[in-house]
mmCIF file of N, CA and C in Angstrom:
data_model
loop_
_atom_site.group_PDB
_atom_site.id
_atom_site.type_symbol
_atom_site.label_atom_id
_atom_site.label_comp_id
_atom_site.label_asym_id
_atom_site.label_seq_id
_atom_site.Cartn_x
_atom_site.Cartn_y
_atom_site.Cartn_z
ATOM 1 N N MET A 1 69.026 134.079 125.938
ATOM 2 C CA MET A 1 68.337 135.061 125.124
ATOM 3 C C MET A 1 69.309 135.806 124.208
ATOM 4 N N ASN A 2 70.490 136.134 124.730
ATOM 5 C CA ASN A 2 71.481 136.855 123.934
ATOM 6 C C ASN A 2 71.915 136.028 122.723
ATOM 7 N N PHE A 3 71.991 134.705 122.879
ATOM 8 C CA PHE A 3 72.389 133.832 121.783
ATOM 9 C C PHE A 3 71.374 133.905 120.645
ATOM 10 N N ILE A 4 70.101 133.973 120.978
ATOM 11 C CA ILE A 4 69.062 134.061 119.951
ATOM 12 C C ILE A 4 69.167 135.388 119.200
ATOM 13 N N VAL A 5 69.401 136.466 119.922
ATOM 14 C CA VAL A 5 69.578 137.775 119.279
ATOM 15 C C VAL A 5 70.793 137.742 118.368
ATOM 16 N N TRP A 6 71.871 137.112 118.815
ATOM 17 C CA TRP A 6 73.095 136.994 118.024
ATOM 18 C C TRP A 6 72.817 136.223 116.733
ATOM 19 N N LEU A 7 72.032 135.151 116.818
ATOM 20 C CA LEU A 7 71.677 134.376 115.623
ATOM 21 C C LEU A 7 70.826 135.199 114.655
ATOM 22 N N VAL A 8 69.867 135.926 115.179
ATOM 23 C CA VAL A 8 68.992 136.735 114.322
ATOM 24 C C VAL A 8 69.789 137.838 113.628
ATOM 25 N N VAL A 9 70.622 138.539 114.381
ATOM 26 C CA VAL A 9 71.434 139.610 113.792
ATOM 27 C C VAL A 9 72.396 139.028 112.761
ATOM 28 N N GLY A 10 73.007 137.892 113.065
ATOM 29 C CA GLY A 10 73.895 137.238 112.100
ATOM 30 C C GLY A 10 73.166 136.828 110.837
ATOM 31 N N GLY A 11 71.945 136.342 110.991
ATOM 32 C CA GLY A 11 71.148 135.982 109.822
ATOM 33 C C GLY A 11 70.807 137.174 108.956
ATOM 34 N N VAL A 12 70.437 138.274 109.584
ATOM 35 C CA VAL A 12 70.124 139.495 108.829
ATOM 36 C C VAL A 12 71.377 140.022 108.133
ATOM 37 N N ILE A 13 72.501 139.994 108.832
ATOM 38 C CA ILE A 13 73.761 140.443 108.234
ATOM 39 C C ILE A 13 74.140 139.547 107.057
ATOM 40 N N GLY A 14 73.929 138.241 107.187
ATOM 41 C CA GLY A 14 74.194 137.329 106.073
ATOM 42 C C GLY A 14 73.317 137.619 104.875
ATOM 43 N N TRP A 15 72.059 137.937 105.125
ATOM 44 C CA TRP A 15 71.148 138.270 104.032
ATOM 45 C C TRP A 15 71.586 139.563 103.346
ATOM 46 N N ILE A 16 71.954 140.578 104.135
ATOM 47 C CA ILE A 16 72.420 141.845 103.558
ATOM 48 C C ILE A 16 73.701 141.629 102.762
ATOM 49 N N ALA A 17 74.617 140.821 103.307
ATOM 50 C CA ALA A 17 75.869 140.537 102.595
ATOM 51 C C ALA A 17 75.592 139.821 101.281
ATOM 52 N N SER A 18 74.628 138.900 101.271
ATOM 53 C CA SER A 18 74.308 138.194 100.026
ATOM 54 C C SER A 18 73.661 139.129 99.008
ATOM 55 N N MET A 19 72.923 140.126 99.475
ATOM 56 C CA MET A 19 72.356 141.119 98.562
ATOM 57 C C MET A 19 73.465 141.992 97.966
ATOM 58 N N ILE A 20 74.440 142.365 98.784
ATOM 59 C CA ILE A 20 75.557 143.176 98.301
ATOM 60 C C ILE A 20 76.387 142.401 97.291
ATOM 61 N N MET A 21 76.630 141.128 97.565
ATOM 62 C CA MET A 21 77.441 140.296 96.672
ATOM 63 C C MET A 21 76.620 139.726 95.512
ATOM 64 N N ARG A 22 75.329 139.996 95.487
ATOM 65 C CA ARG A 22 74.403 139.518 94.448
ATOM 66 C C ARG A 22 74.384 137.994 94.334
ATOM 67 N N THR A 23 74.386 137.329 95.475
ATOM 68 C CA THR A 23 74.286 135.872 95.493
ATOM 69 C C THR A 23 73.008 135.416 96.176
ATOM 70 N N ASP A 24 72.089 136.329 96.402
ATOM 71 C CA ASP A 24 70.873 136.005 97.141
ATOM 72 C C ASP A 24 70.031 134.961 96.415
ATOM 73 N N ALA A 25 69.965 135.019 95.098
ATOM 74 C CA ALA A 25 69.117 134.096 94.341
ATOM 75 C C ALA A 25 69.755 132.717 94.198
ATOM 76 N N GLN A 26 71.094 132.643 94.155
ATOM 77 C CA GLN A 26 71.758 131.365 93.927
ATOM 78 C C GLN A 26 71.847 130.512 95.188
ATOM 79 N N GLN A 27 71.867 131.133 96.335
ATOM 80 C CA GLN A 27 72.063 130.408 97.578
ATOM 81 C C GLN A 27 70.764 130.369 98.351
ATOM 82 N N GLY A 28 70.640 129.366 99.167
ATOM 83 C CA GLY A 28 69.454 129.268 99.994
ATOM 84 C C GLY A 28 69.547 130.142 101.231
ATOM 85 N N VAL A 29 68.447 130.240 101.913
ATOM 86 C CA VAL A 29 68.378 131.041 103.129
ATOM 87 C C VAL A 29 69.311 130.484 104.198
ATOM 88 N N ILE A 30 69.397 129.171 104.288
ATOM 89 C CA ILE A 30 70.231 128.548 105.319
ATOM 90 C C ILE A 30 71.693 128.936 105.135
ATOM 91 N N LEU A 31 72.210 128.871 103.919
ATOM 92 C CA LEU A 31 73.608 129.235 103.683
ATOM 93 C C LEU A 31 73.836 130.713 103.976
ATOM 94 N N ASN A 32 72.887 131.564 103.626
ATOM 95 C CA ASN A 32 73.020 132.989 103.936
ATOM 96 C C ASN A 32 73.091 133.226 105.441
ATOM 97 N N VAL A 33 72.249 132.541 106.194
ATOM 98 C CA VAL A 33 72.249 132.701 107.646
ATOM 99 C C VAL A 33 73.548 132.176 108.241
ATOM 100 N N VAL A 34 73.992 131.014 107.783
ATOM 101 C CA VAL A 34 75.236 130.438 108.304
ATOM 102 C C VAL A 34 76.422 131.337 107.986
ATOM 103 N N VAL A 35 76.496 131.817 106.758
ATOM 104 C CA VAL A 35 77.587 132.723 106.378
ATOM 105 C C VAL A 35 77.523 134.006 107.203
ATOM 106 N N GLY A 36 76.332 134.507 107.449
ATOM 107 C CA GLY A 36 76.188 135.716 108.257
ATOM 108 C C GLY A 36 76.635 135.522 109.687
ATOM 109 N N ILE A 37 76.249 134.414 110.277
ATOM 110 C CA ILE A 37 76.621 134.148 111.664
ATOM 111 C C ILE A 37 78.117 133.940 111.790
ATOM 112 N N ILE A 38 78.681 133.100 110.932
ATOM 113 C CA ILE A 38 80.125 132.838 110.997
ATOM 114 C C ILE A 38 80.914 134.078 110.609
ATOM 115 N N GLY A 39 80.480 134.778 109.580
ATOM 116 C CA GLY A 39 81.172 135.997 109.160
ATOM 117 C C GLY A 39 81.121 137.087 110.209
ATOM 118 N N ALA A 40 79.977 137.220 110.875
ATOM 119 C CA ALA A 40 79.865 138.215 111.946
ATOM 120 C C ALA A 40 80.787 137.863 113.103
ATOM 121 N N ALA A 41 80.856 136.587 113.435
ATOM 122 C CA ALA A 41 81.740 136.165 114.524
ATOM 123 C C ALA A 41 83.204 136.381 114.153
ATOM 124 N N LEU A 42 83.571 135.964 112.947
ATOM 125 C CA LEU A 42 84.961 136.156 112.511
ATOM 126 C C LEU A 42 85.311 137.632 112.390
ATOM 127 N N GLY A 43 84.389 138.415 111.878
ATOM 128 C CA GLY A 43 84.620 139.858 111.797
ATOM 129 C C GLY A 43 84.828 140.465 113.171
ATOM 130 N N GLY A 44 84.038 140.004 114.129
ATOM 131 C CA GLY A 44 84.180 140.503 115.489
ATOM 132 C C GLY A 44 85.497 140.115 116.124
ATOM 133 N N TRP A 45 85.934 138.896 115.880
ATOM 134 C CA TRP A 45 87.173 138.421 116.501
ATOM 135 C C TRP A 45 88.422 138.908 115.784
ATOM 136 N N LEU A 46 88.353 139.057 114.463
ATOM 137 C CA LEU A 46 89.558 139.397 113.701
ATOM 138 C C LEU A 46 89.659 140.876 113.335
ATOM 139 N N ILE A 47 88.555 141.486 112.943
ATOM 140 C CA ILE A 47 88.601 142.863 112.449
ATOM 141 C C ILE A 47 88.432 143.882 113.580
ATOM 142 N N SER A 48 87.572 143.579 114.546
ATOM 143 C CA SER A 48 87.310 144.537 115.632
ATOM 144 C C SER A 48 88.562 145.011 116.358
ATOM 145 N N PRO A 49 89.486 144.119 116.733
ATOM 146 C CA PRO A 49 90.692 144.617 117.415
ATOM 147 C C PRO A 49 91.546 145.524 116.532
ATOM 148 N N LEU A 50 91.501 145.310 115.224
ATOM 149 C CA LEU A 50 92.311 146.127 114.321
ATOM 150 C C LEU A 50 91.784 147.550 114.198
ATOM 151 N N VAL A 51 90.471 147.708 114.239
ATOM 152 C CA VAL A 51 89.883 149.036 114.075
ATOM 153 C C VAL A 51 89.446 149.663 115.395
ATOM 154 N N GLY A 52 89.534 148.906 116.475
ATOM 155 C CA GLY A 52 89.215 149.446 117.789
ATOM 156 C C GLY A 52 87.739 149.607 118.081
ATOM 157 N N VAL A 53 86.915 148.822 117.414
ATOM 158 C CA VAL A 53 85.468 148.879 117.628
ATOM 159 C C VAL A 53 85.063 147.639 118.418
ATOM 160 N N PRO A 54 84.272 147.792 119.475
ATOM 161 C CA PRO A 54 83.796 146.588 120.171
ATOM 162 C C PRO A 54 82.897 145.773 119.244
ATOM 163 N N SER A 55 82.926 144.469 119.407
ATOM 164 C CA SER A 55 82.187 143.605 118.489
ATOM 165 C C SER A 55 80.852 143.177 119.077
ATOM 166 N N ILE A 56 80.029 142.626 118.221
ATOM 167 C CA ILE A 56 78.756 142.069 118.665
ATOM 168 C C ILE A 56 79.016 140.898 119.604
ATOM 169 N N ASN A 57 80.146 140.204 119.414
ATOM 170 C CA ASN A 57 80.504 139.089 120.282
ATOM 171 C C ASN A 57 80.669 139.535 121.728
ATOM 172 N N GLU A 58 80.980 140.800 121.936
ATOM 173 C CA GLU A 58 81.167 141.356 123.279
ATOM 174 C C GLU A 58 79.899 142.041 123.776
ATOM 175 N N ASN A 59 78.764 141.728 123.190
ATOM 176 C CA ASN A 59 77.469 142.309 123.549
ATOM 177 C C ASN A 59 77.434 143.818 123.349
ATOM 178 N N ALA A 60 78.131 144.304 122.357
ATOM 179 C CA ALA A 60 78.149 145.734 122.057
ATOM 180 C C ALA A 60 77.452 145.966 120.724
ATOM 181 N N PHE A 61 76.161 146.213 120.767
ATOM 182 C CA PHE A 61 75.413 146.471 119.544
ATOM 183 C C PHE A 61 75.509 147.952 119.210
ATOM 184 N N SER A 62 76.296 148.254 118.201
ATOM 185 C CA SER A 62 76.457 149.625 117.736
ATOM 186 C C SER A 62 76.591 149.591 116.221
ATOM 187 N N ILE A 63 76.562 150.747 115.616
ATOM 188 C CA ILE A 63 76.718 150.825 114.159
ATOM 189 C C ILE A 63 78.083 150.283 113.751
ATOM 190 N N GLY A 64 79.119 150.634 114.489
ATOM 191 C CA GLY A 64 80.463 150.140 114.183
ATOM 192 C C GLY A 64 80.552 148.629 114.272
ATOM 193 N N ALA A 65 79.939 148.056 115.309
ATOM 194 C CA ALA A 65 79.957 146.603 115.472
ATOM 195 C C ALA A 65 79.191 145.918 114.345
ATOM 196 N N LEU A 66 78.074 146.501 113.941
ATOM 197 C CA LEU A 66 77.302 145.925 112.836
ATOM 198 C C LEU A 66 78.066 146.017 111.520
ATOM 199 N N LEU A 67 78.753 147.125 111.286
ATOM 200 C CA LEU A 67 79.541 147.271 110.055
ATOM 201 C C LEU A 67 80.706 146.293 110.021
ATOM 202 N N VAL A 68 81.368 146.098 111.167
ATOM 203 C CA VAL A 68 82.465 145.125 111.229
ATOM 204 C C VAL A 68 81.931 143.725 110.943
ATOM 205 N N SER A 69 80.781 143.389 111.504
ATOM 206 C CA SER A 69 80.174 142.084 111.244
ATOM 207 C C SER A 69 79.772 141.939 109.783
ATOM 208 N N LEU A 70 79.267 143.007 109.185
ATOM 209 C CA LEU A 70 78.896 142.976 107.769
ATOM 210 C C LEU A 70 80.122 142.755 106.889
ATOM 211 N N VAL A 71 81.212 143.428 107.200
ATOM 212 C CA VAL A 71 82.450 143.232 106.431
ATOM 213 C C VAL A 71 82.927 141.789 106.564
ATOM 214 N N GLY A 72 82.871 141.237 107.764
ATOM 215 C CA GLY A 72 83.258 139.839 107.960
ATOM 216 C C GLY A 72 82.394 138.891 107.153
ATOM 217 N N ALA A 73 81.085 139.150 107.112
ATOM 218 C CA ALA A 73 80.175 138.303 106.343
ATOM 219 C C ALA A 73 80.422 138.432 104.847
ATOM 220 N N ILE A 74 80.705 139.642 104.361
ATOM 221 C CA ILE A 74 80.987 139.842 102.935
ATOM 222 C C ILE A 74 82.267 139.115 102.542
ATOM 223 N N VAL A 75 83.293 139.217 103.375
ATOM 224 C CA VAL A 75 84.560 138.532 103.077
ATOM 225 C C VAL A 75 84.349 137.024 103.062
ATOM 226 N N LEU A 76 83.632 136.503 104.045
ATOM 227 C CA LEU A 76 83.387 135.061 104.077
ATOM 228 C C LEU A 76 82.532 134.625 102.893
ATOM 229 N N LEU A 77 81.565 135.419 102.510
ATOM 230 C CA LEU A 77 80.736 135.094 101.349
ATOM 231 C C LEU A 77 81.561 135.092 100.068
ATOM 232 N N ALA A 78 82.498 136.013 99.938
ATOM 233 C CA ALA A 78 83.390 136.025 98.774
ATOM 234 C C ALA A 78 84.243 134.763 98.745
ATOM 235 N N ILE A 79 84.710 134.317 99.901
ATOM 236 C CA ILE A 79 85.509 133.087 99.968
ATOM 237 C C ILE A 79 84.656 131.880 99.598
ATOM 238 N N VAL A 80 83.424 131.833 100.102
ATOM 239 C CA VAL A 80 82.520 130.725 99.761
ATOM 240 C C VAL A 80 82.247 130.709 98.263
ATOM 241 N N ASN A 81 82.011 131.877 97.663
ATOM 242 C CA ASN A 81 81.781 131.949 96.212
ATOM 243 C C ASN A 81 83.004 131.502 95.437
ATOM 244 N N LEU A 82 84.169 131.874 95.900
ATOM 245 C CA LEU A 82 85.404 131.477 95.232
ATOM 246 C C LEU A 82 85.563 129.964 95.252
ATOM 247 N N LEU A 83 85.251 129.340 96.368
ATOM 248 C CA LEU A 83 85.376 127.888 96.476
ATOM 249 C C LEU A 83 84.290 127.153 95.695
ATOM 250 N N ARG A 84 83.089 127.706 95.654
ATOM 251 C CA ARG A 84 81.987 127.031 94.970
ATOM 252 C C ARG A 84 82.033 127.192 93.460
ATOM 253 N N ARG A 85 82.413 128.380 92.982
ATOM 254 C CA ARG A 85 82.346 128.662 91.549
ATOM 255 C C ARG A 85 83.678 128.972 90.909
ATOM 256 N N GLY A 86 84.679 129.204 91.687
ATOM 257 C CA GLY A 86 85.973 129.567 91.130
ATOM 258 C C GLY A 86 86.116 131.043 90.840
ATOM 259 N N SER A 87 85.107 131.846 91.223
ATOM 260 C CA SER A 87 85.199 133.295 91.037
ATOM 261 C C SER A 87 84.508 133.989 92.201
ATOM 262 N N VAL A 88 84.995 135.181 92.513
ATOM 263 C CA VAL A 88 84.409 135.934 93.618
ATOM 264 C C VAL A 88 83.098 136.553 93.215
ATOM 265 N N ARG A 89 83.000 136.997 91.976
ATOM 266 C CA ARG A 89 81.814 137.577 91.357
ATOM 267 C C ARG A 89 81.702 139.007 91.673
#
């Protein structure tokens, strides 16, 4: 059950990140969800220890954990845009 919640939260975070980066119209829903899930996981593993916030990966749903996951998704989305178009946008 926790895995399904993690997927849903990652998908929502990916959608929010795509809205912030203004790539929602160019990319499909699947890419947004994948970027959100991977970005949330990477944000949790890489950024959380640096700022001292527990991550969603550790079953800690908090505002700090969601923000760290959002930052991870935005960074990953910027990297995907850079590779696909040659610009971050």
